PDB file of C-alpha atoms in Angstrom:
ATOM      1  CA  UNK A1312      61.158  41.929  65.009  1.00  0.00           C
ATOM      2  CA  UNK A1313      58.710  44.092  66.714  1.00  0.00           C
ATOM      3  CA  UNK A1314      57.454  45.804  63.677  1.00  0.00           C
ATOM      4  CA  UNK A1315      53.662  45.774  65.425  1.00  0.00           C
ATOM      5  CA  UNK A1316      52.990  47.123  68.528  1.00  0.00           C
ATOM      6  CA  UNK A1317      51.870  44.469  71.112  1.00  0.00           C
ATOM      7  CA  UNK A1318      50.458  44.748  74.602  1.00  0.00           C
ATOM      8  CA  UNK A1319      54.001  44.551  76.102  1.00  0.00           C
ATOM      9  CA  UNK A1320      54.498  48.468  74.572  1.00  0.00           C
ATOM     10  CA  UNK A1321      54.146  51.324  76.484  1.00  0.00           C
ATOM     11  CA  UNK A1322      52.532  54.117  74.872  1.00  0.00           C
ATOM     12  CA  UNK A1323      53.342  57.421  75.736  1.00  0.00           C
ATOM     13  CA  UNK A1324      52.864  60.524  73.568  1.00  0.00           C
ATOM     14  CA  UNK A1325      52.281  58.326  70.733  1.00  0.00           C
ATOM     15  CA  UNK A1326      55.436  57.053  71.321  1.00  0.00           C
ATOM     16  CA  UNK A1327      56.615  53.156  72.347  1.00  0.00           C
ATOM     17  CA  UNK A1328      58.858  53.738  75.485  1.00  0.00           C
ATOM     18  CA  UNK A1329      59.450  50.003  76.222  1.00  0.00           C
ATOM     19  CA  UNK A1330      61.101  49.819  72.721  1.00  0.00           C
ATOM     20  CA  UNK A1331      64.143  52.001  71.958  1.00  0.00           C
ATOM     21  CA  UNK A1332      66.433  52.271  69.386  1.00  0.00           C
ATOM     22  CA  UNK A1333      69.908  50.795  70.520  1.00  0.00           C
ATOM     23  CA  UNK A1334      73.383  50.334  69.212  1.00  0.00           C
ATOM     24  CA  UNK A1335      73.908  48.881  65.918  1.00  0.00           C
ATOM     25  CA  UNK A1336      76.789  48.827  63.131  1.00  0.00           C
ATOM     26  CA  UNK A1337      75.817  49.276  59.795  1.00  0.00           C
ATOM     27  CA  UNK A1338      78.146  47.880  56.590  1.00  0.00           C
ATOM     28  CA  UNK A1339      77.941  50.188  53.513  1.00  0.00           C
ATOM     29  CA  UNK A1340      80.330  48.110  51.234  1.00  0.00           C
ATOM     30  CA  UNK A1341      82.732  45.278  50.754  1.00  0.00           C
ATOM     31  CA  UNK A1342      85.290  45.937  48.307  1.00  0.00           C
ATOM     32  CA  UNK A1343      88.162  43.734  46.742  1.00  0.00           C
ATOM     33  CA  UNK A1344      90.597  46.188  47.203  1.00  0.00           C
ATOM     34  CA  UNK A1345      94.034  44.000  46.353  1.00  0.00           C
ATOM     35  CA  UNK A1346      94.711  41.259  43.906  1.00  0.00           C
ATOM     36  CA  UNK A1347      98.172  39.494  44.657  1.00  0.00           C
ATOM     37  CA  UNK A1348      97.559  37.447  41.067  1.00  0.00           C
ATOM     38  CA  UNK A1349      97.612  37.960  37.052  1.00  0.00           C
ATOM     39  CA  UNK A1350      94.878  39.248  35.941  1.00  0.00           C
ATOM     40  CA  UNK A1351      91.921  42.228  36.822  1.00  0.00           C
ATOM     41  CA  UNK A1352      89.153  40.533  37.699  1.00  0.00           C
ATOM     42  CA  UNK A1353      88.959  37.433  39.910  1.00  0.00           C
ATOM     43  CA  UNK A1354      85.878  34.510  40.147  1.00  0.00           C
ATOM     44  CA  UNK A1355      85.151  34.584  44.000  1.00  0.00           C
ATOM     45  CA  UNK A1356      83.002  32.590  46.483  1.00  0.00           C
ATOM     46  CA  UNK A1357      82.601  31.910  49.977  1.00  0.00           C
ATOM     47  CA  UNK A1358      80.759  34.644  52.688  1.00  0.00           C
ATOM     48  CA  UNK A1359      81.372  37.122  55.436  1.00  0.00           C
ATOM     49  CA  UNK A1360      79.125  37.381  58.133  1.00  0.00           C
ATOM     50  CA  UNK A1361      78.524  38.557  61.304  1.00  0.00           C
ATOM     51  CA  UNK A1362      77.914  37.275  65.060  1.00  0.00           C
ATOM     52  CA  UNK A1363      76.666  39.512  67.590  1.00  0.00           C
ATOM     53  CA  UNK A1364      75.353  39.092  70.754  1.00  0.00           C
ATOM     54  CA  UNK A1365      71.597  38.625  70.233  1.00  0.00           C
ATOM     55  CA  UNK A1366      72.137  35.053  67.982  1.00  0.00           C
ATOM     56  CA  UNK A1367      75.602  33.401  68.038  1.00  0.00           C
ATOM     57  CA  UNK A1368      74.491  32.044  64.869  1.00  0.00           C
ATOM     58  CA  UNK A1369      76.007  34.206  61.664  1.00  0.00           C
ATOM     59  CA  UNK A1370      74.086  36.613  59.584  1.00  0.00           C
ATOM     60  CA  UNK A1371      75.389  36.509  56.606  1.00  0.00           C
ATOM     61  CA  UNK A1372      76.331  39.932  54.797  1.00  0.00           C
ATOM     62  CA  UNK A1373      78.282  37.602  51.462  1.00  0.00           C
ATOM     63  CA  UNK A1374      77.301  34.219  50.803  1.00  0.00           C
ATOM     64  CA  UNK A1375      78.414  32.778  47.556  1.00  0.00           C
ATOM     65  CA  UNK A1376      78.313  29.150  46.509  1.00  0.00           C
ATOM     66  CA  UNK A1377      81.476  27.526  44.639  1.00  0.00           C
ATOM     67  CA  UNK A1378      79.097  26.684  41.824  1.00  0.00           C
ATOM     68  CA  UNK A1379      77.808  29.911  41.187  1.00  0.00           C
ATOM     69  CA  UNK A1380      80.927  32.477  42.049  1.00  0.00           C
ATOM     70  CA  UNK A1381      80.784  36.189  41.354  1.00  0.00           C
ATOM     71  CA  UNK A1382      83.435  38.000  39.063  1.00  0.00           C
ATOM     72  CA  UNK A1383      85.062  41.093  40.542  1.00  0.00           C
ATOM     73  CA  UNK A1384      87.645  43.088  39.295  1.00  0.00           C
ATOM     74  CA  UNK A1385      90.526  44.806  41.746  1.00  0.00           C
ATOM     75  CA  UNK A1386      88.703  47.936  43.149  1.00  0.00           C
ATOM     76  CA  UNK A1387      85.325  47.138  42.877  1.00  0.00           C
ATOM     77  CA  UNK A1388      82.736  46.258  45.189  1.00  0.00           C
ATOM     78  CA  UNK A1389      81.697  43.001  46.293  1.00  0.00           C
ATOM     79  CA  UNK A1390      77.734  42.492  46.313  1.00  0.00           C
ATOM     80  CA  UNK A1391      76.287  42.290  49.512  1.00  0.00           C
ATOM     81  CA  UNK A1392      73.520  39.852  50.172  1.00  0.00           C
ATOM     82  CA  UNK A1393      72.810  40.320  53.359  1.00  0.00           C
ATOM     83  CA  UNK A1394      72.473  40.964  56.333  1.00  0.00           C
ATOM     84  CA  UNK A1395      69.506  39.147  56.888  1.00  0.00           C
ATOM     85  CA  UNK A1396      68.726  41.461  60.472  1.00  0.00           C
ATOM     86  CA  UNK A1397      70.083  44.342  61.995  1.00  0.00           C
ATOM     87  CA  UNK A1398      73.297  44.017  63.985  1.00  0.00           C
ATOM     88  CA  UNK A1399      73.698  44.808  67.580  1.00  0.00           C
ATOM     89  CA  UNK A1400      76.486  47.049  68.485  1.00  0.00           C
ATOM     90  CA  UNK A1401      75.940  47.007  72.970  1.00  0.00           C
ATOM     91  CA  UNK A1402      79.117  45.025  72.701  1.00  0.00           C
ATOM     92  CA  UNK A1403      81.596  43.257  70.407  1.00  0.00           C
ATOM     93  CA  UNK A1404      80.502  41.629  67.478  1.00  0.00           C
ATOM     94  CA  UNK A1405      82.863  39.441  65.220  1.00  0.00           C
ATOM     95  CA  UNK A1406      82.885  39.553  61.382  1.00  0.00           C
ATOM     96  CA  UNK A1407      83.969  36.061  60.402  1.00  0.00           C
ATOM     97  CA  UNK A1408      84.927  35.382  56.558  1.00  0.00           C
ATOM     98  CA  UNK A1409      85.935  32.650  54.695  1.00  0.00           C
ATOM     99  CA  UNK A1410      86.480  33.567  50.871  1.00  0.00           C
ATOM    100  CA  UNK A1411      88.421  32.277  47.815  1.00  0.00           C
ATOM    101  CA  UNK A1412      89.638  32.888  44.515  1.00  0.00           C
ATOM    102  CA  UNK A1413      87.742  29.408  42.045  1.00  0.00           C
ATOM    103  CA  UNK A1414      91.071  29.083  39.510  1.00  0.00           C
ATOM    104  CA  UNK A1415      90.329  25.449  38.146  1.00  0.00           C
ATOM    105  CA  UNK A1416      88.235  22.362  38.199  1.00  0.00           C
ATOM    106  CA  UNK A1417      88.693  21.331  42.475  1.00  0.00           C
ATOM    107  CA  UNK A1418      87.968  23.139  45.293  1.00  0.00           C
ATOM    108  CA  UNK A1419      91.946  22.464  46.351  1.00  0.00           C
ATOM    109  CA  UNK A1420      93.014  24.254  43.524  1.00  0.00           C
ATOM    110  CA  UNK A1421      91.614  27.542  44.242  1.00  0.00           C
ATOM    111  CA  UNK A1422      93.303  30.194  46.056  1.00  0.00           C
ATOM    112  CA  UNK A1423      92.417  31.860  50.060  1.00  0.00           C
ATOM    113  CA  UNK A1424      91.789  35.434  49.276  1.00  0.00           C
ATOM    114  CA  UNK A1425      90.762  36.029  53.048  1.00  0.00           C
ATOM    115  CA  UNK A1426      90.056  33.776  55.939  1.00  0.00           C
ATOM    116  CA  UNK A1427      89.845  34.563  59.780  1.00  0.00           C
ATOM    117  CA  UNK A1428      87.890  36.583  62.469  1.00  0.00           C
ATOM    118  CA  UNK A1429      87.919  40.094  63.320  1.00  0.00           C
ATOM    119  CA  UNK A1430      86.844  42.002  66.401  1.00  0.00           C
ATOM    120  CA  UNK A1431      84.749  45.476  66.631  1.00  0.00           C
ATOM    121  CA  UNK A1432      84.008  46.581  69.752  1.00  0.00           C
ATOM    122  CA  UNK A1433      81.585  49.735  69.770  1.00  0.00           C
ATOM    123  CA  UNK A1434      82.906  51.257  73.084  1.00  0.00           C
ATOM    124  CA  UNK A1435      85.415  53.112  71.747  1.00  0.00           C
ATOM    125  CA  UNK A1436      83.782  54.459  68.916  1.00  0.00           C
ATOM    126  CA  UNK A1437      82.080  57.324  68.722  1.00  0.00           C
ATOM    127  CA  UNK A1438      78.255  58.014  67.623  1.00  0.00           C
ATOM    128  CA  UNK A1439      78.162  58.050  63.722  1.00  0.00           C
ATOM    129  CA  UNK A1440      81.718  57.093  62.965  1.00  0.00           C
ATOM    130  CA  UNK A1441      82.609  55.382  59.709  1.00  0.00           C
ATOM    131  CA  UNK A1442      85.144  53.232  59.733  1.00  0.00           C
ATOM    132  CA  UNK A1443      86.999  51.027  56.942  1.00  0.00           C
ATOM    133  CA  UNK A1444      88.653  48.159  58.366  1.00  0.00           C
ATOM    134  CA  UNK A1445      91.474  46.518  55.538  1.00  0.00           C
ATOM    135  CA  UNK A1446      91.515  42.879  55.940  1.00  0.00           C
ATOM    136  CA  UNK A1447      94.463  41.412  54.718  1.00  0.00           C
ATOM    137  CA  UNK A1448      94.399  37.484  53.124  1.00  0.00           C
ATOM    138  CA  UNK A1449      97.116  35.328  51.144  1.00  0.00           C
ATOM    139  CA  UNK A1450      96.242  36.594  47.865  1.00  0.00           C
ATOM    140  CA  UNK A1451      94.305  39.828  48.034  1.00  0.00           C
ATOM    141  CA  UNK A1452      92.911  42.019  50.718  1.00  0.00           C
ATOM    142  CA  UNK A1453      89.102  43.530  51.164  1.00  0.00           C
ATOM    143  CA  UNK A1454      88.012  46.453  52.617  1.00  0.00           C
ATOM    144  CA  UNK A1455      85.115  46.466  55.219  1.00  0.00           C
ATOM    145  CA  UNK A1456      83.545  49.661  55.074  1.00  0.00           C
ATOM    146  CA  UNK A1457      81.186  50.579  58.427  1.00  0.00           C
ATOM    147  CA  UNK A1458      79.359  53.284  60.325  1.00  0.00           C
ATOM    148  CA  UNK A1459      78.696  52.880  64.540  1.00  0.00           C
ATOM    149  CA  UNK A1460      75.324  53.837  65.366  1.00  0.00           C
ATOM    150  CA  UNK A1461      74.329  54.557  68.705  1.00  0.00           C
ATOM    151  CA  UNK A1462      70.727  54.913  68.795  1.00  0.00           C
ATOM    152  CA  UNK A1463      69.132  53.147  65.765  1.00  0.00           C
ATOM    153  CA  UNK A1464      65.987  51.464  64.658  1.00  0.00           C
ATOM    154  CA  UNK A1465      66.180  48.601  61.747  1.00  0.00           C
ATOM    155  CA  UNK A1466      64.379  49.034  58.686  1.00  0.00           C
ATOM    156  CA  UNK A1467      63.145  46.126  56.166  1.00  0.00           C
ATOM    157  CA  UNK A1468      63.753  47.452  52.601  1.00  0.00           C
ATOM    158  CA  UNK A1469      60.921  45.525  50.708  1.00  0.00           C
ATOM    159  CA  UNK A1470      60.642  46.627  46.887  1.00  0.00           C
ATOM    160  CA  UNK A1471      58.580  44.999  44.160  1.00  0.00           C
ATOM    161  CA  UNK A1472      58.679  45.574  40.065  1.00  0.00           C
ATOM    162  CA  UNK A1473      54.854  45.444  40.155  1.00  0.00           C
ATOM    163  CA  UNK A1474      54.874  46.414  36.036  1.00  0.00           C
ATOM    164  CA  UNK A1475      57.094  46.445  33.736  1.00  0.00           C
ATOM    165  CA  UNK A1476      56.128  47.804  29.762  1.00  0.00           C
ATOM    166  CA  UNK A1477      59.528  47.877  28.665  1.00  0.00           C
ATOM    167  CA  UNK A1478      62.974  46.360  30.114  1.00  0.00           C
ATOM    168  CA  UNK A1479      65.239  48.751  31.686  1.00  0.00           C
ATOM    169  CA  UNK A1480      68.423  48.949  34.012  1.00  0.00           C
ATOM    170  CA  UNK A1481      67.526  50.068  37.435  1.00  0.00           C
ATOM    171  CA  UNK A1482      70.408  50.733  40.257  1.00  0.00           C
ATOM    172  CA  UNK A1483      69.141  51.358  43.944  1.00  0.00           C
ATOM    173  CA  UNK A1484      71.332  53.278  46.255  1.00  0.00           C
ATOM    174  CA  UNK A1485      70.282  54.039  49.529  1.00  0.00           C
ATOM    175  CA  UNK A1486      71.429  57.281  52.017  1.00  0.00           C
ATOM    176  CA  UNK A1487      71.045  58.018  55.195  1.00  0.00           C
ATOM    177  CA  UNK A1488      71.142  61.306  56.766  1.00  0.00           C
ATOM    178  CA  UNK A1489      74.087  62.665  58.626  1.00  0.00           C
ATOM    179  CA  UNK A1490      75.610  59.915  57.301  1.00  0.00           C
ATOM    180  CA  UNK A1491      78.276  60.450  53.815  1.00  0.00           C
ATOM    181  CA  UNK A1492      78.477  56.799  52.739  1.00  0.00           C
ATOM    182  CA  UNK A1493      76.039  55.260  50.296  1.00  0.00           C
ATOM    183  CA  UNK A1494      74.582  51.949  50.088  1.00  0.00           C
ATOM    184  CA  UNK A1495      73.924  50.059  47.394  1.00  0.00           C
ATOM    185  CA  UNK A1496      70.760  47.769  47.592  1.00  0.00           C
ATOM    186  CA  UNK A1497      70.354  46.428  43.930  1.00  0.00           C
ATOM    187  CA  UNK A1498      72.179  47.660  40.308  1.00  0.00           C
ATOM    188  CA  UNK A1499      70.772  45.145  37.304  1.00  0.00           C
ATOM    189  CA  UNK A1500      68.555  44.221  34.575  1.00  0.00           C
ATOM    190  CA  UNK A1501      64.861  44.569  34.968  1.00  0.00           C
ATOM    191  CA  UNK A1502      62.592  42.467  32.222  1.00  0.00           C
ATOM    192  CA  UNK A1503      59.842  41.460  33.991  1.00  0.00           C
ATOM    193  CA  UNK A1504      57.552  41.847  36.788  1.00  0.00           C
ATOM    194  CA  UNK A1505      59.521  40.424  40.323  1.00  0.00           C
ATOM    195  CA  UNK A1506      60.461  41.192  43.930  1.00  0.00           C
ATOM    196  CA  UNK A1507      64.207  42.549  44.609  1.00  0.00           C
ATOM    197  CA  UNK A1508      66.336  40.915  47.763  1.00  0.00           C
ATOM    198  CA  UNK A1509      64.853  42.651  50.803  1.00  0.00           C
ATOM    199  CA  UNK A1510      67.356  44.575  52.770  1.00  0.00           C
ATOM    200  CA  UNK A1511      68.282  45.209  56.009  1.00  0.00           C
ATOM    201  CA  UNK A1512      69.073  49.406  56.856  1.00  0.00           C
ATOM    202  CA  UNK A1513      70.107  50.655  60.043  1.00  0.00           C
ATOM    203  CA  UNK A1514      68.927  54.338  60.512  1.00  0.00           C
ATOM    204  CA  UNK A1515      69.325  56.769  63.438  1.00  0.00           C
ATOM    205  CA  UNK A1516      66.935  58.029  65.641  1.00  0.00           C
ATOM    206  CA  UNK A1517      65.115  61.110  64.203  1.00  0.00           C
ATOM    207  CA  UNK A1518      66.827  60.732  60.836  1.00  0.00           C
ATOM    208  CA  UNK A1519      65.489  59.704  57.684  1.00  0.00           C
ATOM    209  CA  UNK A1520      66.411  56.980  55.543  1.00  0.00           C
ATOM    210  CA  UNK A1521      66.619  58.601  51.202  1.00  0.00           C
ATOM    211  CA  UNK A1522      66.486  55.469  48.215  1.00  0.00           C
ATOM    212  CA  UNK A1523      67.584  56.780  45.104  1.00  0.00           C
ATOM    213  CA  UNK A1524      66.118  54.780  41.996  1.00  0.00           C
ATOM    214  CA  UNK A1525      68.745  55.286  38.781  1.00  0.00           C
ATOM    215  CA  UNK A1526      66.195  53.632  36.012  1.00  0.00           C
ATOM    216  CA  UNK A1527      67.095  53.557  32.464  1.00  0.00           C
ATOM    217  CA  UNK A1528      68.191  51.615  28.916  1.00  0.00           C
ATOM    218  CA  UNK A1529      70.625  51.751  26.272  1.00  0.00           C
ATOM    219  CA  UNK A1530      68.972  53.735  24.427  1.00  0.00           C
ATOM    220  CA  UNK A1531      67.149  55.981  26.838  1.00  0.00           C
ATOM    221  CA  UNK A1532      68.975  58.869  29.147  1.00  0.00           C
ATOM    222  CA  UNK A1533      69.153  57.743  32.699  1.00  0.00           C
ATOM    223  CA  UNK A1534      66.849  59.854  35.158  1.00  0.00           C
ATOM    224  CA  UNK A1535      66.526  59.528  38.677  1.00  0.00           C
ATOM    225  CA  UNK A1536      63.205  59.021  41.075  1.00  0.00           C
ATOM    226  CA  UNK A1537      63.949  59.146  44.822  1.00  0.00           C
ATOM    227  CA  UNK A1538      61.501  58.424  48.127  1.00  0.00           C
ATOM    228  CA  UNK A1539      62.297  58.856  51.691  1.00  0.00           C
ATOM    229  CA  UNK A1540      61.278  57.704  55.121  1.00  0.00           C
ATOM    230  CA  UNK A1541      61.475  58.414  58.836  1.00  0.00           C
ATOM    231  CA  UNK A1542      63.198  55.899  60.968  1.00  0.00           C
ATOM    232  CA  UNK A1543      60.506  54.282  63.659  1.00  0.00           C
ATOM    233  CA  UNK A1544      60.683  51.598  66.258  1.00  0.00           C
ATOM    234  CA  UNK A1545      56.921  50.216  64.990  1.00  0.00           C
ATOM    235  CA  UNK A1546      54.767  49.999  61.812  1.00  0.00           C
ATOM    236  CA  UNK A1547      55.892  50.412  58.061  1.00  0.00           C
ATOM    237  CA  UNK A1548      55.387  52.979  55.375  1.00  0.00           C
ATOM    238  CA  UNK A1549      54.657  52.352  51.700  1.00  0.00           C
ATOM    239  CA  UNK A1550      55.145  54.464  48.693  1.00  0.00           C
ATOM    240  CA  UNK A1551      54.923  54.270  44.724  1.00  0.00           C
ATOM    241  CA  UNK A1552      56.845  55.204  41.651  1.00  0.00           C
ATOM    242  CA  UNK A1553      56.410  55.339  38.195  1.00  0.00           C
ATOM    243  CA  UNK A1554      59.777  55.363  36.164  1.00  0.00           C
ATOM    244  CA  UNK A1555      57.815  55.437  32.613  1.00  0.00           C
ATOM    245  CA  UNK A1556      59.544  52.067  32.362  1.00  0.00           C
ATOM    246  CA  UNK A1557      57.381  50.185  35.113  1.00  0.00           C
ATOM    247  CA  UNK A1558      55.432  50.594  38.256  1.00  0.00           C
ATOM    248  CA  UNK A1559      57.742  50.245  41.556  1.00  0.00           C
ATOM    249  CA  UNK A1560      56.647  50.161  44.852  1.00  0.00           C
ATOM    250  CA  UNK A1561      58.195  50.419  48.049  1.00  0.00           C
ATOM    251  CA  UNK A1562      57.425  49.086  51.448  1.00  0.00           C
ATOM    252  CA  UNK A1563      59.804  49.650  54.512  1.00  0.00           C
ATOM    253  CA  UNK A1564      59.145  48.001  57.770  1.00  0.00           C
ATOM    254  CA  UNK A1565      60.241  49.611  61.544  1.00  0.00           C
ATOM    255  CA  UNK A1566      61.370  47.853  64.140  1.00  0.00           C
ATOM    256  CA  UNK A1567      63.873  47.629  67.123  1.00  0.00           C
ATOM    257  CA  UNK A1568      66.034  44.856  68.205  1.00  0.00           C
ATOM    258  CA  UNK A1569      65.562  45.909  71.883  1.00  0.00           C
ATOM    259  CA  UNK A1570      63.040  43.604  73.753  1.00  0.00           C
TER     260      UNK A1570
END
């Protein structure tokens, strides 16, 4: 949204005035942080998502078909797929969720890890807080982990595997400054040429947004290539790496969900 400038910007300094950044909360993890049944590691499915108040529709931040479940073990986090757009903070939001434990062959066999709505309301938080929010189900219990960001651009995370000469592991982590939780945008198996999921970053004002590339192999010493960009309300910024195992580049697009 907004990632060119159109005529409806006002240009001042070299700066959009008619586009600010605004308030926007910004998940860093999902983690299964209780079991209640036998066993370490669980088969889960179903989503989490968001509603704010520019879309009543949700953004999804988990969205896991029954047919395709992920396996998570107690402690560990849950992959995030989403969210698919930034999301707006100016007043409460609700995090709906709606995920279960696949233990046999029906749907009405499986077991409600979590299931309900809860509230945030960014009044009462202060600028930069990070929050984890426990949320507490039948059979487990997940932990919602969050930062409130008062004046905050979103930023597309678009990264393409242009070349690859031989397969590697690659884990992407991404930082942002003044902030001490990590995000984790990718960790798997690279064997060909492809595009990763694009992500969705919230970043303060005058900060910069840090992606950390972990690339290596079984037999190979992981090393570490990182690239870094300034938050913007318009325009996008590319850059390039070569791990030795492939050619990655990086594209991030700026934009504002103020109109």
């Amino acid at each position: 949204m907004l990632s060119d400038a159109t005529t409806n910007c006002f240009i001042r300094d070299g700066i959009c005035a008619r586009h600010p950044p605004c308030c926007m909360l910004q998940i860093f993890s999902l983690k299964l942080a209780k079991l209640y049944v036998d066993g370490s590691s669980v088969e889960l499915y179903g989503y989490v998502a968001a509603r704010d108040g520019l879309d009543p529709l949700l953004n999804y931040i988990v969205n896991v078909s029954r047919d395709d479940p992920i396996v998570v073990e107690q402690g560990s986090l849950i992959n995030m797929t989403g969210p698919k757009r930034g999301i707006d903070l100016c007043d409460s939001i609700l995090i709906e969720y709606d995920m279960r434990i696949k233990t046999g062959e029906q749907e009405k066999d499986d077991l409600q890890l979590i299931d309900g709505v809860s509230a945030i309301n960014g009044v009462p938080l202060w600028d930069r807080c990070t929050f984890t929010n426990r949320i507490h189900g039948d059979y487990g219990a997940v932990d919602l982990t969050a930062s409130f960001l008062q004046q905050a651009f979103e930023a597309s995370v678009e990264v393409v595997v242009s070349e690859v000469h031989s397969s590697f592991n690659l884990c992407l982590v991404c930082f942002i400054r003044g902030l001490n939780e990590e995000l984790r945008l990718f960790d798997g198996a690279i064997g060909e040429a492809r595009s990763l999921k694009r992500s969705v970053v919230a970043v303060m004002e005058d900060s910069w947004m840090d992606l950390k590339f972990k690339v290596g192999s079984e037999s190979s010493i992981s090393a570490e290539h990182w690239c870094s960009f300034k938050a913007d309300n318009h325009g996008h910024a590319t850059q390039e790496i070569n791990t030795g195992f492939g050619l990655i580049s990086v594209k991030v697009i700026w934009s504002t969900l103020n109109l």
